[in-house]
Amino acid sequence: MKVVGFPTQGEVLQFVFDASGVLPRKYERDESFDEARKKSTQTALRRLANEVGQLDPNLGKLLVTFSYLIAGVLPPREFWAFGDVFFDLFDTYRHALKTEGTYLTKSETAKWFLLESAAPRLAISVAKQLQRYNVAEDGLLVPADAFWYLPKRDGDNWQWPLERVMRWAYELAGTSIQRFHCPDDTDMALLGKNLESAKNWLAGRNLPSWSSLLKNFDESFEALDRFRAKQGLPSLPETQKVSVRTALFLSRTATYISTLVQKHFGNQTLQEFCDRYCLLAESIADNTKIIRELVHQLIAREQVPPGEWDKVWFVVVTDYWYKFAARQDLLSQAVASGRITVDEAIEASRAFGRLAALQFERSEAFAPQHSIPDGFGELLLEGFAVRKSRDLSISGIEVYRVRLENRGLTEALPWMVPWQRSTYYYRERKYAEAFQFIQDAYERAQYCAGAHQYLLVNQYVELAAKNDKWKEFTQGVHWATYLGFEVRWLRKEPPTKENLEFAFETLKRAVYSV
């Protein structure tokens, strides 16, 4: 049976750690995060993947660990911008998990999310956070190609971001790959291995951990500086070194992700992602120009001292994108309700740049990659109607189950029938039987039922209490909290031990109409 659903939060976090390459500690100089801490982090990731313990606290601790590791890699402005881009994408994932639901397999859902949610969100977030944290003020160098951090198609092959940045680093230093890694032939015995590793990375034969990549280039910078000193030349500028290290980290992460997309989904999907991203990113130029003018005008008008300029950037950028998103939502709602036409929406958007009009002008560029399975909507609604029916019966549920099976939709709605059966036994006050089925429905629905989980999770939590299953009760509460759903008798109260015990005891006795 195919598993329908989103990747789990544990799988997402494991992917994030793997993509960044910061967990391997072989060459890491930071003694405060040693091999023991690395292993404890790996254990925590496995526990999260298995959803053992409290979800939100465990997730939070791992995110703190990830932030700590990244903070040692990037300069402060770049760190905050990178972190907020990451959290934008993670929040997009959580929002989709809570609201969208899916009838696709985990792999197909990941592909859907990549193209229809991640690509446009990433393009806007990168532009937004770079300005929000005034990253340009650092004056770091970047390759000439605006999209240096994306893979570049070359016939049947790809030039990966890490290769592009490495070649740019050699160009900046004015050397060949040979002379960058081994500037002095007397160092060949010491640095020859670094040269061979770099050649392998350029050829795409393997991808280094971040600590290996950093060690290689730091040793090369040191060797270059020694060689230049012998020639009476100054060391390479520190800004140049920081720029290269920053670009290497970002390009290594992008290469990990890109090669994984190409491996699992093929060249066409990777190209589609790049095309969608570039289309959005190029359209945002109007917005970044408007924001830049607003900031400069405010600084001049209010005579803001230089020490306060970063705050101005942060406030103006945050306010601008908040208002932009709210306005786009209103226009979309107006078009959907028929109050205005698409052409009227395009005209109303023009004053706010190409991005504002893009969703109405080029809707085909963001068309869904998957069509809804035939009969899915009909049987979803029918399933709810069966569950809510006053004359719900085992025979009626069986008729519905057969209809699902005959339409080939059993795997697309794996949680509906067990939820119906649980509801039947709940009404019969057979709470032990009801719990068996609601537990099955809950586990199947977690990563695919979207907003439909609200009632289901509440029923699961209640039946766990009625069967005196504290562990399952608390797991259900923490899952609801993670998604942002309220639980009866807790609502907005924090899930403290005292509050949980009160809800547990109350739900043991309460009976609801289901």
Coordinates of N, CA, C and O in Angstrom, one line a residue, residues 130 141-153 159-161 163-165 168 171 247 251 274 277-278 281-282:
L130 N 17.1 39.7 2.4 CA 18.3 40.4 2.1 C 18.2 41.9 2.4 O 19.1 42.5 2.9
L141 N 31.2 40.2 -1.7 CA 31.3 40.0 -3.2 C 30.5 38.8 -3.5 O 30.4 37.8 -2.7
V142 N 29.9 38.7 -4.7 CA 29.1 37.6 -5.2 C 29.5 37.4 -6.7 O 29.9 38.3 -7.3
P143 N 29.3 36.2 -7.2 CA 29.5 36.0 -8.6 C 28.6 36.9 -9.5 O 27.6 37.4 -9.0
A144 N 29.0 37.2 -10.7 CA 28.3 38.1 -11.6 C 26.9 37.6 -11.9 O 26.0 38.4 -12.0
D145 N 26.7 36.3 -12.1 CA 25.4 35.8 -12.5 C 24.5 36.0 -11.3 O 24.8 35.5 -10.2
A146 N 23.3 36.6 -11.5 CA 22.4 36.9 -10.4 C 21.9 35.6 -9.8 O 21.6 35.6 -8.6
F147 N 21.9 34.5 -10.5 CA 21.4 33.2 -10.0 C 22.5 32.2 -9.8 O 22.3 31.0 -10.2
W148 N 23.6 32.7 -9.3 CA 24.8 31.8 -9.1 C 24.5 30.7 -8.2 O 25.2 29.6 -8.2
Y149 N 23.5 30.8 -7.3 CA 23.2 29.7 -6.3 C 22.2 28.7 -6.9 O 21.8 27.8 -6.1
L150 N 21.9 28.8 -8.2 CA 21.0 27.8 -8.8 C 21.8 26.9 -9.8 O 22.8 27.4 -10.3
P151 N 21.4 25.7 -10.0 CA 22.1 24.9 -11.0 C 21.9 25.4 -12.4 O 20.8 26.0 -12.6
K152 N 22.8 25.2 -13.3 CA 22.7 25.7 -14.6 C 22.7 24.6 -15.6 O 23.7 23.8 -15.6
R153 N 21.7 24.5 -16.5 CA 21.6 23.4 -17.4 C 22.6 23.6 -18.6 O 22.7 24.7 -19.1
Q159 N 25.7 22.3 -14.4 CA 26.8 22.9 -13.6 C 26.2 23.3 -12.3 O 25.3 24.1 -12.2
W160 N 26.7 22.6 -11.2 CA 26.1 22.7 -9.9 C 26.6 24.0 -9.2 O 27.7 24.5 -9.6
P161 N 25.9 24.6 -8.3 CA 26.3 25.8 -7.7 C 27.7 25.8 -7.1 O 28.4 26.8 -7.1
E163 N 30.3 24.1 -7.9 CA 31.3 24.2 -9.0 C 31.4 25.7 -9.4 O 32.5 26.2 -9.6
R164 N 30.3 26.3 -9.6 CA 30.3 27.7 -10.1 C 31.0 28.7 -9.1 O 31.7 29.6 -9.5
V165 N 30.7 28.4 -7.8 CA 31.4 29.3 -6.8 C 32.8 29.0 -6.7 O 33.6 30.0 -6.5
W168 N 34.6 30.7 -9.4 CA 34.6 32.2 -9.2 C 35.6 32.5 -8.1 O 36.3 33.6 -8.2
E171 N 38.9 32.7 -9.8 CA 38.9 33.9 -10.6 C 39.2 35.1 -9.7 O 40.0 36.0 -10.1
A247 N 29.7 32.2 0.2 CA 29.1 31.7 -1.1 C 29.4 30.2 -1.1 O 28.5 29.5 -1.7
S251 N 26.3 27.7 -1.6 CA 26.3 26.9 -2.9 C 26.4 25.4 -2.6 O 25.8 24.6 -3.3
C274 N 13.7 25.8 -11.2 CA 14.6 27.0 -11.5 C 13.8 28.0 -12.3 O 14.0 29.2 -12.1
Y277 N 11.3 29.8 -10.1 CA 12.0 30.7 -9.1 C 12.5 32.0 -9.9 O 12.3 33.1 -9.4
C278 N 13.1 31.8 -11.0 CA 13.7 32.9 -11.7 C 12.6 33.9 -12.2 O 12.8 35.1 -12.2
A281 N 11.7 35.8 -9.1 CA 12.8 36.7 -8.7 C 13.1 37.9 -9.6 O 13.4 39.0 -9.1
E282 N 13.0 37.7 -10.9 CA 13.2 38.8 -11.8 C 12.0 39.8 -11.7 O 12.2 41.0 -11.9

